Short mmCIF file of N, CA and C in Angstrom, two decimals:
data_model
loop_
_atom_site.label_atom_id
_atom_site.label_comp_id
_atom_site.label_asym_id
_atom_site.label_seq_id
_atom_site.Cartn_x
_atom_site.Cartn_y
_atom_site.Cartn_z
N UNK O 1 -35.63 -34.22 -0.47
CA UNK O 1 -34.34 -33.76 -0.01
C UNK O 1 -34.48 -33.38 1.46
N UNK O 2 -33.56 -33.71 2.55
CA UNK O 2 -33.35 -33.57 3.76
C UNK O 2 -33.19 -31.91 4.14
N UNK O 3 -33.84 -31.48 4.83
CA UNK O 3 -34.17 -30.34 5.22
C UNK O 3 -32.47 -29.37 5.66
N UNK O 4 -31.09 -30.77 6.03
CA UNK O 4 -30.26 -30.25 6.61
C UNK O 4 -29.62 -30.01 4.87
N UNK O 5 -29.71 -30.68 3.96
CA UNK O 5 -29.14 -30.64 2.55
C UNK O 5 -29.31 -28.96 2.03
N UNK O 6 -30.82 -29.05 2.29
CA UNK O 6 -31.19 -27.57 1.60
C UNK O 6 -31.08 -26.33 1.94
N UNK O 7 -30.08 -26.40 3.90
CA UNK O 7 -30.06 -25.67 4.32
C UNK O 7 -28.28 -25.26 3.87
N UNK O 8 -27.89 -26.46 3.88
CA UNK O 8 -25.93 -26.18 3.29
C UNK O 8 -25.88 -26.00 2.19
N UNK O 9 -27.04 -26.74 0.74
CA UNK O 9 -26.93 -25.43 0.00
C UNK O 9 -27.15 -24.19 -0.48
N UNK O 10 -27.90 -23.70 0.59
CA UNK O 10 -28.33 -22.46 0.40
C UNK O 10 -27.47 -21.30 0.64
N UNK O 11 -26.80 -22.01 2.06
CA UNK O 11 -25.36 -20.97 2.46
C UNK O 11 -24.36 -20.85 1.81
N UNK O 12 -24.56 -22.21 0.83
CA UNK O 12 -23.25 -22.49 0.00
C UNK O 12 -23.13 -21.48 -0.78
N UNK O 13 -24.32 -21.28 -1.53
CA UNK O 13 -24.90 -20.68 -2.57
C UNK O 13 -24.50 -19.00 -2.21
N UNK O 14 -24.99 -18.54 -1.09
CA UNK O 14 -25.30 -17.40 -1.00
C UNK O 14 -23.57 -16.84 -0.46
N UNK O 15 -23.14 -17.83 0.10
CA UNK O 15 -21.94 -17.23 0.53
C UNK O 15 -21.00 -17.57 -0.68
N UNK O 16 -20.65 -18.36 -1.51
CA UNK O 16 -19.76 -18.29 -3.09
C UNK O 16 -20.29 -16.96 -3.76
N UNK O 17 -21.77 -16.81 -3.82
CA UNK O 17 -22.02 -15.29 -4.43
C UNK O 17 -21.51 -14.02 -4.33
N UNK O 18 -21.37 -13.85 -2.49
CA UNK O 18 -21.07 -13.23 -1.86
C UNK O 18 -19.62 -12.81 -2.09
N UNK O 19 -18.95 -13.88 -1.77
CA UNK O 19 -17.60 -13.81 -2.20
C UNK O 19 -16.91 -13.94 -3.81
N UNK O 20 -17.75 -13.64 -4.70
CA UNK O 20 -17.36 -13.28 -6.32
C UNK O 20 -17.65 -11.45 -5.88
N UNK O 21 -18.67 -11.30 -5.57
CA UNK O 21 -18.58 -9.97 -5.49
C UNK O 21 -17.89 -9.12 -4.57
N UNK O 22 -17.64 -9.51 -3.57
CA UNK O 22 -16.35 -9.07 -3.00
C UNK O 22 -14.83 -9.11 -3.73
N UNK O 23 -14.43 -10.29 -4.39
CA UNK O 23 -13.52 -10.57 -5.10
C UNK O 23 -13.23 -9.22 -6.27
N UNK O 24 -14.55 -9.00 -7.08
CA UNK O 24 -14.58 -7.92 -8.38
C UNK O 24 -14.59 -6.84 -7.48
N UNK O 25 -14.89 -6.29 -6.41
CA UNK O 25 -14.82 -5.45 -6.00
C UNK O 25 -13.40 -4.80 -5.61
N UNK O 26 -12.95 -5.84 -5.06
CA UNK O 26 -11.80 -5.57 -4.39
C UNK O 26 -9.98 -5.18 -5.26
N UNK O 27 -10.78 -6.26 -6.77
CA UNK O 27 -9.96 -6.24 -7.93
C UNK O 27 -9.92 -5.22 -8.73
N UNK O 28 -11.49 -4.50 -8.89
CA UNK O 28 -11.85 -3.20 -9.17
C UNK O 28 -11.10 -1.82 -8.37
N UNK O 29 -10.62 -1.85 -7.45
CA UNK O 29 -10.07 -1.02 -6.47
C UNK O 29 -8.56 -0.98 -6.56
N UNK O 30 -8.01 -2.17 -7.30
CA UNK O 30 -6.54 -1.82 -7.26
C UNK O 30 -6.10 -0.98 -8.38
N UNK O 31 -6.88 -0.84 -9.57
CA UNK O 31 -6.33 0.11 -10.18
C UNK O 31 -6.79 1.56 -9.12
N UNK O 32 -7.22 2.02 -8.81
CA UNK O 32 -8.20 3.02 -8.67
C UNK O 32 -7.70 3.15 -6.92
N UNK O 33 -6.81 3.08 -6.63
CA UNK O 33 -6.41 2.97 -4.98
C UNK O 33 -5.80 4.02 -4.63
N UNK O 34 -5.59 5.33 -5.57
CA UNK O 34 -5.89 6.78 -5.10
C UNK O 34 -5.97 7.60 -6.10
N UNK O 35 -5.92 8.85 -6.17
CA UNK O 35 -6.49 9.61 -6.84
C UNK O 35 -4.97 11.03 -7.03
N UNK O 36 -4.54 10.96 -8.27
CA UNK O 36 -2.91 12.02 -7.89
C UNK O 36 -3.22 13.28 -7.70
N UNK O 37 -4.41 13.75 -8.47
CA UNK O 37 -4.69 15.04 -8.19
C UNK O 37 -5.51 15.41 -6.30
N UNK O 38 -6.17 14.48 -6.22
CA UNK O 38 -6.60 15.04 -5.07
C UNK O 38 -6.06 14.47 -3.57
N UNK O 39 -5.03 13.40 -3.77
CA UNK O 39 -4.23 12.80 -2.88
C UNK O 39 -2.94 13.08 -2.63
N UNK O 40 -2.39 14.71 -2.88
CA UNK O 40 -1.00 14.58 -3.16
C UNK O 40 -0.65 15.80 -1.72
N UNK O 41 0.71 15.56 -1.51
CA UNK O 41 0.71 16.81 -0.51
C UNK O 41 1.45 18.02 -1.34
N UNK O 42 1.95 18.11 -2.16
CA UNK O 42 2.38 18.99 -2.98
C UNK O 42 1.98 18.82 -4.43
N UNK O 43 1.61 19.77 -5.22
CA UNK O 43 1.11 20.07 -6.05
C UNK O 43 1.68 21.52 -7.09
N UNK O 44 2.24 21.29 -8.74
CA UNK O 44 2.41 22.58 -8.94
C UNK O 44 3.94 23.07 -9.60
N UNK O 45 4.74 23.95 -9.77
CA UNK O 45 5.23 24.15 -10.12
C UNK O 45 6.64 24.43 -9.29
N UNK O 46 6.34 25.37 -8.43
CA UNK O 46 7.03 25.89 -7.76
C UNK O 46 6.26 26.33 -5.95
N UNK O 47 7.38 25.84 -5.16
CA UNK O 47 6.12 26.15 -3.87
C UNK O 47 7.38 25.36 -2.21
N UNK O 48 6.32 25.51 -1.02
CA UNK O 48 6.82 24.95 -0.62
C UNK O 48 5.84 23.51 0.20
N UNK O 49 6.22 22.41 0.64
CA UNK O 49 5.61 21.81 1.59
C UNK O 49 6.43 21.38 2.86
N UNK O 50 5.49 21.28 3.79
CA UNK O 50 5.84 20.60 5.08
C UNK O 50 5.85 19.34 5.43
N UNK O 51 6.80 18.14 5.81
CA UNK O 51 6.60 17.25 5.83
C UNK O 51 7.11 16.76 7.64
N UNK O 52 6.64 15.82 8.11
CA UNK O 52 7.21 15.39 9.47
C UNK O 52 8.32 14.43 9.06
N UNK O 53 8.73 13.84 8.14
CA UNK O 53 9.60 13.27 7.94
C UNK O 53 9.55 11.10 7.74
N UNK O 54 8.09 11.58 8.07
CA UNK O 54 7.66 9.88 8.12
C UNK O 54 6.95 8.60 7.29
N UNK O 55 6.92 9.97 5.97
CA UNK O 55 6.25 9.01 4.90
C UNK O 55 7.66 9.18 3.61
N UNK O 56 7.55 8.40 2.52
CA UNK O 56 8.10 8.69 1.41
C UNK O 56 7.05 9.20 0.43
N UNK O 57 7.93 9.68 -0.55
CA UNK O 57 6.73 10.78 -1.79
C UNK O 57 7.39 9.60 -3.37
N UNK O 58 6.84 9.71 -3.80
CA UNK O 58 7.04 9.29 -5.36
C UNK O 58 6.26 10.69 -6.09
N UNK O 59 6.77 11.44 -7.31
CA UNK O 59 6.74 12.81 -8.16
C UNK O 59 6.10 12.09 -8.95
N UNK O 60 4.70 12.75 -9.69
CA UNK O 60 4.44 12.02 -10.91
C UNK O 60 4.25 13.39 -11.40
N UNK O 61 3.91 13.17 -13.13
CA UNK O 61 3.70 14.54 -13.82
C UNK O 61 2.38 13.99 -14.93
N UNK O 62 2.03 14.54 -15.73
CA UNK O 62 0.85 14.24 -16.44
C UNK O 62 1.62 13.49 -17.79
N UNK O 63 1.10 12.38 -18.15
CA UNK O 63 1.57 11.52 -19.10
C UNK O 63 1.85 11.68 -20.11
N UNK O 64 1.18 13.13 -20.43
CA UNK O 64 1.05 13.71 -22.38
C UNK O 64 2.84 14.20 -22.02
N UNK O 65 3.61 14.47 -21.17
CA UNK O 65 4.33 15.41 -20.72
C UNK O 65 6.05 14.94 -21.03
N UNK O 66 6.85 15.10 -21.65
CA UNK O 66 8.32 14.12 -21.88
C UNK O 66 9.15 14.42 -20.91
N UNK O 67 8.77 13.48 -19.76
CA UNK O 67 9.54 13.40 -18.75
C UNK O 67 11.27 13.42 -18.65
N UNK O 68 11.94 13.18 -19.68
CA UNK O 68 13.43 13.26 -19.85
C UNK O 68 13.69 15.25 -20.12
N UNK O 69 12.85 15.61 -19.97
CA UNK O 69 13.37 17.34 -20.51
C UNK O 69 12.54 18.14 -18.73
N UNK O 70 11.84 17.15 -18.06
CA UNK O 70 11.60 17.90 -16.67
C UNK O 70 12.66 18.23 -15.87
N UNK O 71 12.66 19.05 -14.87
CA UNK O 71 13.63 19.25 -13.69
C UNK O 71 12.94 19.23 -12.59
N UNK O 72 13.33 19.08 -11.78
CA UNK O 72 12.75 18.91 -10.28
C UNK O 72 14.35 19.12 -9.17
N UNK O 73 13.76 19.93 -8.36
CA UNK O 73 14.41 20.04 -7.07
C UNK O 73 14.03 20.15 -5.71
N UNK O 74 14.07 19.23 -5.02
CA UNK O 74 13.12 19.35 -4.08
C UNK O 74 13.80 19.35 -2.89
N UNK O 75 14.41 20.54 -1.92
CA UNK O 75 15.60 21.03 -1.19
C UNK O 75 15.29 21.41 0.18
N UNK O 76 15.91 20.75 1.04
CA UNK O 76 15.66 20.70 2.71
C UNK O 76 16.06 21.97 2.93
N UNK O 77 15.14 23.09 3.45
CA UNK O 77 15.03 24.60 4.11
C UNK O 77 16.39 24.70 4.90
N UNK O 78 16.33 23.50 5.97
CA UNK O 78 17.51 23.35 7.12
C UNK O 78 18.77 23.22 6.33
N UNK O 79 19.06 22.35 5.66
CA UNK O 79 20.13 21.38 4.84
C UNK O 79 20.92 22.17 3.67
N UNK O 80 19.69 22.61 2.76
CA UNK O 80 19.92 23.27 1.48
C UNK O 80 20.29 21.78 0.59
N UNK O 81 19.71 20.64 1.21
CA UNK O 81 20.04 18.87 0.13
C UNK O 81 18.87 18.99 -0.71
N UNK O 82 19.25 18.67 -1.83
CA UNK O 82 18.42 18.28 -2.72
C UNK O 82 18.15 16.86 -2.50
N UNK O 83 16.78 16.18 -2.57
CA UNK O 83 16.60 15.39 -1.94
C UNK O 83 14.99 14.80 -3.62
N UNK O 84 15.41 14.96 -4.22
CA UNK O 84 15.25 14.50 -5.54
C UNK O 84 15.91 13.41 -6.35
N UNK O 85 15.15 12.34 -6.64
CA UNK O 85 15.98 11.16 -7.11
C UNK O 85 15.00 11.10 -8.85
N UNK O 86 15.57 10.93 -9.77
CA UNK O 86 15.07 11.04 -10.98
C UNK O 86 15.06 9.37 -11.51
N UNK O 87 13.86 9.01 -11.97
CA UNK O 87 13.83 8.09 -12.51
C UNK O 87 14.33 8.03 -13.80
N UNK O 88 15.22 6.91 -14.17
CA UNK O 88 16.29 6.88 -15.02
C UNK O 88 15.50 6.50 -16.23
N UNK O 89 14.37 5.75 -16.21
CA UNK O 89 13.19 4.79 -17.04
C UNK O 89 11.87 5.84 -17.11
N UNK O 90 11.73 6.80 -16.78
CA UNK O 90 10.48 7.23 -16.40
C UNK O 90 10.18 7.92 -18.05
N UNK O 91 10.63 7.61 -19.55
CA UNK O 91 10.34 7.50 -20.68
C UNK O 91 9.34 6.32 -21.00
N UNK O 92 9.41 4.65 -20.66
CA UNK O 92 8.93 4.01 -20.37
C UNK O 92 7.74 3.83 -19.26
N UNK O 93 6.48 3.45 -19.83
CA UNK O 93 5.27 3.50 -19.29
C UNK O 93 5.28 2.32 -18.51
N UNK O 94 5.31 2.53 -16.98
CA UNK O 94 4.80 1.27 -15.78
C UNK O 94 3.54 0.98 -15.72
N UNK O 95 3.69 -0.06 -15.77
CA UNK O 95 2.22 -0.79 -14.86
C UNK O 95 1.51 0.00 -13.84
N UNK O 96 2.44 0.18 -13.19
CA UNK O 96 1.99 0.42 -11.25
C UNK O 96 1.56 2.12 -11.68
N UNK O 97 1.93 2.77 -12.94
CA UNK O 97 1.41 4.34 -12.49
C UNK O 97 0.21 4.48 -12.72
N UNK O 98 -0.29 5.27 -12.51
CA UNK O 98 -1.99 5.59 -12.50
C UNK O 98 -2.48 6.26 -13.67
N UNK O 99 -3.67 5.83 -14.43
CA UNK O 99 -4.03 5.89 -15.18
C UNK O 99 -3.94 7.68 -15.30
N UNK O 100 -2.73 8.26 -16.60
CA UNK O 100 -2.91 9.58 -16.88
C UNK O 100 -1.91 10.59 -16.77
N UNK O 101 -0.57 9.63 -15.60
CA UNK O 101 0.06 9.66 -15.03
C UNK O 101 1.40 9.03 -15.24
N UNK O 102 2.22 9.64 -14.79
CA UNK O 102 3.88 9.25 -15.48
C UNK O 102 4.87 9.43 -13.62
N UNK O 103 5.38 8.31 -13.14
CA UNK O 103 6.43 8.45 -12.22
C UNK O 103 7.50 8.96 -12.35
N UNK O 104 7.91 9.90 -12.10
CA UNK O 104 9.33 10.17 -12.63
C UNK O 104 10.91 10.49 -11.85
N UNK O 105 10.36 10.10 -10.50
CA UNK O 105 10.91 10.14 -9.35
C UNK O 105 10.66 9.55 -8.01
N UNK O 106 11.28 10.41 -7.10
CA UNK O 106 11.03 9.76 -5.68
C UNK O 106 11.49 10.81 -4.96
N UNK O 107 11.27 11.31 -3.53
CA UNK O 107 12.20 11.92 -2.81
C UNK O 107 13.20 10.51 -1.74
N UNK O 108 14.44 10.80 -1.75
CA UNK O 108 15.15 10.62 -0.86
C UNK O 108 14.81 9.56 -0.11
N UNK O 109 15.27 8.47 -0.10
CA UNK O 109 14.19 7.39 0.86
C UNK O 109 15.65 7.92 1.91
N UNK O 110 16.78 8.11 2.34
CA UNK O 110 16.91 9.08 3.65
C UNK O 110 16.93 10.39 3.71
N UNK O 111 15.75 10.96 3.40
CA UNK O 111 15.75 12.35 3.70
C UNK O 111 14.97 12.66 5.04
N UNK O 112 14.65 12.22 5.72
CA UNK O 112 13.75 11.59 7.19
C UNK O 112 13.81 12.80 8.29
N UNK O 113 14.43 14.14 7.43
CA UNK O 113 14.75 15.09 8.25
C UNK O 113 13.05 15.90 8.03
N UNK O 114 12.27 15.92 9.11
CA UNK O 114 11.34 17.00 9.97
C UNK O 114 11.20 18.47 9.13
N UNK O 115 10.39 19.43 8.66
CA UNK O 115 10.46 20.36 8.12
C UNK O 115 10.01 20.95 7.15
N UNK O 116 10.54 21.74 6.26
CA UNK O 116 9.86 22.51 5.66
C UNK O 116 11.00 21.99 4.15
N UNK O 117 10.37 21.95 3.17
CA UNK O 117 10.89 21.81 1.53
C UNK O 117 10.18 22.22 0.69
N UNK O 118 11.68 22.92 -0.39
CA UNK O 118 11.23 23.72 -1.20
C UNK O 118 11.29 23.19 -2.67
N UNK O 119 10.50 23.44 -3.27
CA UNK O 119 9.93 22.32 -4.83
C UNK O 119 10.27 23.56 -6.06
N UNK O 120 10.95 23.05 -6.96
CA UNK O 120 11.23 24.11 -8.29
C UNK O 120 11.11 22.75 -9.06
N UNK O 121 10.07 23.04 -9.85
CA UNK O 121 10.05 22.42 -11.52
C UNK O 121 9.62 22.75 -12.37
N UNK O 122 10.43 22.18 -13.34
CA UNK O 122 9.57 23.09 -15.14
C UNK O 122 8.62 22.87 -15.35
N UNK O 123 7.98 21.56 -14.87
CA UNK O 123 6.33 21.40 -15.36
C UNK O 123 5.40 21.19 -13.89
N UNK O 124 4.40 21.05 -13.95
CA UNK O 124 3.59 20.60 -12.72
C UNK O 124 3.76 19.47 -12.72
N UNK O 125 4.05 19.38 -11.34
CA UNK O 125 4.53 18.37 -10.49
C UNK O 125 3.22 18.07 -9.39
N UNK O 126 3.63 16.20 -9.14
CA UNK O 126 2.35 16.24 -8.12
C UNK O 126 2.70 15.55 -6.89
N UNK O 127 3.58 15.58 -5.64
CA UNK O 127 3.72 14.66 -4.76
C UNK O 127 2.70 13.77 -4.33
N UNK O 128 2.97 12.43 -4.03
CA UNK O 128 2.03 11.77 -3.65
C UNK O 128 3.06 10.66 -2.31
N UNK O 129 2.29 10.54 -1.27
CA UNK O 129 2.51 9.79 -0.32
C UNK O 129 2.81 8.09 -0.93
N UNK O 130 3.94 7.73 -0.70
CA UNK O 130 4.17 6.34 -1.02
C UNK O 130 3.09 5.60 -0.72
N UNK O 131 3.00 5.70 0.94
CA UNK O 131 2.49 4.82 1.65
C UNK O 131 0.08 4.96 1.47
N UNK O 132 0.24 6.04 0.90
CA UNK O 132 -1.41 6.26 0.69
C UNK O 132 -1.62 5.77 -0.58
N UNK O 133 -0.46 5.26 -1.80
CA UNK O 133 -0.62 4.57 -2.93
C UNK O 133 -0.73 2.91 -2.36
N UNK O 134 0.36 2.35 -1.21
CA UNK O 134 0.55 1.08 -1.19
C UNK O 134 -0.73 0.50 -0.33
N UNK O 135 -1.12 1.60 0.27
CA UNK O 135 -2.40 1.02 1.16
C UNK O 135 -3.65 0.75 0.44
N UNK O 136 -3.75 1.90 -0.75
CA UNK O 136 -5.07 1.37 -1.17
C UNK O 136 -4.80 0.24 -1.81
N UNK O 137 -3.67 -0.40 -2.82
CA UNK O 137 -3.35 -1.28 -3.60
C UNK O 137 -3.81 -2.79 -2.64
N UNK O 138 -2.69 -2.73 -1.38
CA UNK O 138 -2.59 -3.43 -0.45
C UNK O 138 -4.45 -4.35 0.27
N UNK O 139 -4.98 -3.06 0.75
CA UNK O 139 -6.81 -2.55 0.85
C UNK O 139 -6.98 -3.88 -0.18
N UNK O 140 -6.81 -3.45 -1.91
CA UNK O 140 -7.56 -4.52 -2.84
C UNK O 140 -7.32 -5.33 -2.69
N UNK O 141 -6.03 -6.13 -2.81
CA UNK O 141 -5.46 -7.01 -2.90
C UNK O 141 -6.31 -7.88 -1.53
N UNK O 142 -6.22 -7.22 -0.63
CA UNK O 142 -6.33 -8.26 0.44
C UNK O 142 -7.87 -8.71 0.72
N UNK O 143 -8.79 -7.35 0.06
CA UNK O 143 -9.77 -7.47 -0.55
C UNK O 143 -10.70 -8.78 -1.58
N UNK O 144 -9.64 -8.31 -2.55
CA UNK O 144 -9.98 -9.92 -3.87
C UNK O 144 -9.78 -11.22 -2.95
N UNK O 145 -8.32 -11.34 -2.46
CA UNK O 145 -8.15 -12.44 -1.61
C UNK O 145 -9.74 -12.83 -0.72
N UNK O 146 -9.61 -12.38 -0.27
CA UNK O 146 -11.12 -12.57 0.86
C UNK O 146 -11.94 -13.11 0.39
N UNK O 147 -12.31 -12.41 -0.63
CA UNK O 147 -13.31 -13.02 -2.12
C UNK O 147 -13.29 -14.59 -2.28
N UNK O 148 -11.88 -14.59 -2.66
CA UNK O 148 -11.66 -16.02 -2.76
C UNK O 148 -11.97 -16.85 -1.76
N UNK O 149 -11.56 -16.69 -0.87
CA UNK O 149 -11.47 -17.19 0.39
C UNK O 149 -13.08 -17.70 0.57
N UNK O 150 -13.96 -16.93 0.67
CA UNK O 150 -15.40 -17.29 0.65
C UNK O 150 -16.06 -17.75 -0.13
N UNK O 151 -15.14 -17.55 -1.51
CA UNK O 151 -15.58 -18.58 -2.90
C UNK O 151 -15.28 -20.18 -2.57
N UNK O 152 -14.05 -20.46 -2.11
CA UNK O 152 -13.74 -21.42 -1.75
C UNK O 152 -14.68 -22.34 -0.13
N UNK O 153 -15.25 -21.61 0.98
CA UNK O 153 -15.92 -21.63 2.05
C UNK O 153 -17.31 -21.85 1.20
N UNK O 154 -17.54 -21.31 0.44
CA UNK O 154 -19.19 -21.47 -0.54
C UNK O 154 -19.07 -22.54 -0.89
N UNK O 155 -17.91 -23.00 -1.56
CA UNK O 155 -18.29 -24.20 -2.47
C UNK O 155 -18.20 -25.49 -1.64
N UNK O 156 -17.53 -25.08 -0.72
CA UNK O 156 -17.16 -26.85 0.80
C UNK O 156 -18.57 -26.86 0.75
N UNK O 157 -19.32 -25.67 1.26
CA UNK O 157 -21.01 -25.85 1.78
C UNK O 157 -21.66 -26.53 0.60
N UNK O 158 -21.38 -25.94 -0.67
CA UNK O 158 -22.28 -26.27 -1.23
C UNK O 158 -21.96 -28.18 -1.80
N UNK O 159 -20.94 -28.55 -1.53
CA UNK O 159 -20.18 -29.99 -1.82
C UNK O 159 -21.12 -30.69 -0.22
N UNK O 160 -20.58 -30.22 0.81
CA UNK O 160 -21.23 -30.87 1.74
C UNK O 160 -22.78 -30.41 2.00
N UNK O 161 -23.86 -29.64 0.95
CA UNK O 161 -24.90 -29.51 0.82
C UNK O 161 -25.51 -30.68 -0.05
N UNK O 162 -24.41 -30.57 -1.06
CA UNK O 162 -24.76 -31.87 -2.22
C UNK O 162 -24.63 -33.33 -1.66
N UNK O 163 -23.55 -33.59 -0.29
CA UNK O 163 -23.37 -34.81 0.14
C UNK O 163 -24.88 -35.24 0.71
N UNK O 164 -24.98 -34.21 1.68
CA UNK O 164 -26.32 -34.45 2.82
C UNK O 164 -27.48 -34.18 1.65
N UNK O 165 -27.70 -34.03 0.64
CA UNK O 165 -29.10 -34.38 0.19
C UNK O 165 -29.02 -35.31 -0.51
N UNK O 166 -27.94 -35.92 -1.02
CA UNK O 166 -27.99 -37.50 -1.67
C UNK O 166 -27.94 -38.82 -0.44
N UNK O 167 -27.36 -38.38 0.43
CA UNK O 167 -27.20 -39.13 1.92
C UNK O 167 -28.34 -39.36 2.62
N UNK O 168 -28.67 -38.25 3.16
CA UNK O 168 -30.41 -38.10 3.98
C UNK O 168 -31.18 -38.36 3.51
N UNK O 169 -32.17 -38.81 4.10
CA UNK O 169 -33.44 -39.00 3.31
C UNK O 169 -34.20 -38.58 4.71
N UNK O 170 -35.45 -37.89 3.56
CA UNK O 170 -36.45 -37.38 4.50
C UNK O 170 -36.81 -38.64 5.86
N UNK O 171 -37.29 -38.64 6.53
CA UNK O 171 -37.92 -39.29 7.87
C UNK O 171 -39.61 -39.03 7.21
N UNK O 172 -39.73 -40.45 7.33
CA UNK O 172 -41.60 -40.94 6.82
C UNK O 172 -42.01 -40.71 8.03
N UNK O 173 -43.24 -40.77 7.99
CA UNK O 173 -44.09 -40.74 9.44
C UNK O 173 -44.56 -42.17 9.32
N UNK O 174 -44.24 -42.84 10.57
CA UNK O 174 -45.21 -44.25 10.28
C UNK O 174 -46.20 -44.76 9.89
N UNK O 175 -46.48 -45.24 8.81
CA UNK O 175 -48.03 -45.55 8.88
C UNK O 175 -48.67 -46.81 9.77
N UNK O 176 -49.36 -46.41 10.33
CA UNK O 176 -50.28 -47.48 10.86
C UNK O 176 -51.53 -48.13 10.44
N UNK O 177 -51.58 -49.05 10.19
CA UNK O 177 -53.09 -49.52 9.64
C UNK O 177 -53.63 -50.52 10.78
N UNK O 178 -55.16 -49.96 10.72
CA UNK O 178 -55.84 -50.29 11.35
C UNK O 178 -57.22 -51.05 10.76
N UNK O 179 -57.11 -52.21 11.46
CA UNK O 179 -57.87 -53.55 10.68
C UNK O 179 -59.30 -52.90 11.62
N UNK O 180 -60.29 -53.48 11.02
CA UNK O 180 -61.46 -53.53 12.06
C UNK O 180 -61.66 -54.59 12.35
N UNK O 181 -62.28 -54.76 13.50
CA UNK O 181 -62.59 -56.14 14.32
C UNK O 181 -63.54 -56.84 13.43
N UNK O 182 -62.90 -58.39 13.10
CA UNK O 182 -63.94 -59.00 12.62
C UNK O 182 -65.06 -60.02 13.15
N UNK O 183 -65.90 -60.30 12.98
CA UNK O 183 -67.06 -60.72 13.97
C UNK O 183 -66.68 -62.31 14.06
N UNK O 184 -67.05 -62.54 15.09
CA UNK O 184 -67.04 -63.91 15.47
C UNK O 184 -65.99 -64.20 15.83
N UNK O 185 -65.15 -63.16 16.16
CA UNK O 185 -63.45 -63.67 16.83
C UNK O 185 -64.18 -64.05 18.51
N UNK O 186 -63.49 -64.69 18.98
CA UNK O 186 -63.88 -64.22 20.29
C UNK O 186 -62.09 -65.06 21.28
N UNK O 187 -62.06 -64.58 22.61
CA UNK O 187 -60.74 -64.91 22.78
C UNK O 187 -61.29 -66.25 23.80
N UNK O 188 -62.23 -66.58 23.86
CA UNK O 188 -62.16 -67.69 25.26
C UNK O 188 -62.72 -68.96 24.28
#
């Protein structure tokens, strides 16, 4: 086999590997792309938080919990708006919530007002940043993709590894043979 064969499939090889485990990795991460208890900016029952006005929140509550008998109010200091949107479905278990975890709302996608808000609910409540759920999801996704991407880059190498060692052939070294002089030649 041609020295250039064994060198395309080796990359082939090592880079399709490469990219399966990037792929599980990255696929591994979309469930798991944050954490509600330790990613949330509000937390709790009753309280207040500060927000600049530039992310959205989605409310989750703990799953054992019958979300149709919760209350939530979550009320602009400045405004006195309740700025609490109740999920109408949040009896029904989503895909997209996190393992343990029940959605059962949203704040206000225009509540964009700067400040201080005040949180009253019957059960513990956990705010979580929209945008720190869609990034890690986003993170995997684009993650696995990549995977592929180099699964697919592995296997060209290893196709055009397989071409060039059925194609090439090693280079012989010449042989030369060498007669010895036999007697009685003579040139004149």
């Amino acid at each position: 086999m041609h020295t250039a064969g064994k060198v395309f499939l080796g990359l082939g090889g090592a880079v399709a590997v490469f990219g399966i485990v990037m792929m599980i990795m990255g696929g591994s991460t979309i469930g798991d792309s944050f954490d509600v208890e330790n990613d949330n900016a509000f937390e709790g029952t009753s309280g207040q938080f500060n927000t600049d006005g530039s992310e959205d929140f989605v409310i989750y509550i703990k799953d054992d919990i019958d979300c149709t008998s919760v209350t939530v109010t979550i009320t602009n200091d400045d405004t006195g708006e309740d700025h609490f949107v109740a999920d109408e479905d949040c009896d029904k278990a989503a895909e997209e919530d996190p393992v343990g975890f029940r959605s059962i709302g949203l704040l206000d996608w225009n509540y964009d007002r700067p400040g201080n808000y005040t949180v009253t609910a019957s059960e513990k409540i956990y705010l979580v940043s929209l945008w720190d759920e869609l990034g890690g999801l986003a993170g995997g996704i684009f993650q696995a993709l990549s995977g592929a991407g180099m699964i697919a880059c592995g296997a060209c190498f290893l196709l055009l590894g397989g071409i060039l060692a059925l194609v090439l052939n090693d280079p012989k070294e010449a042989t030369q043979m060498q007669t010895p002089p036999t007697e009685g030649y003579s040139k004149d």
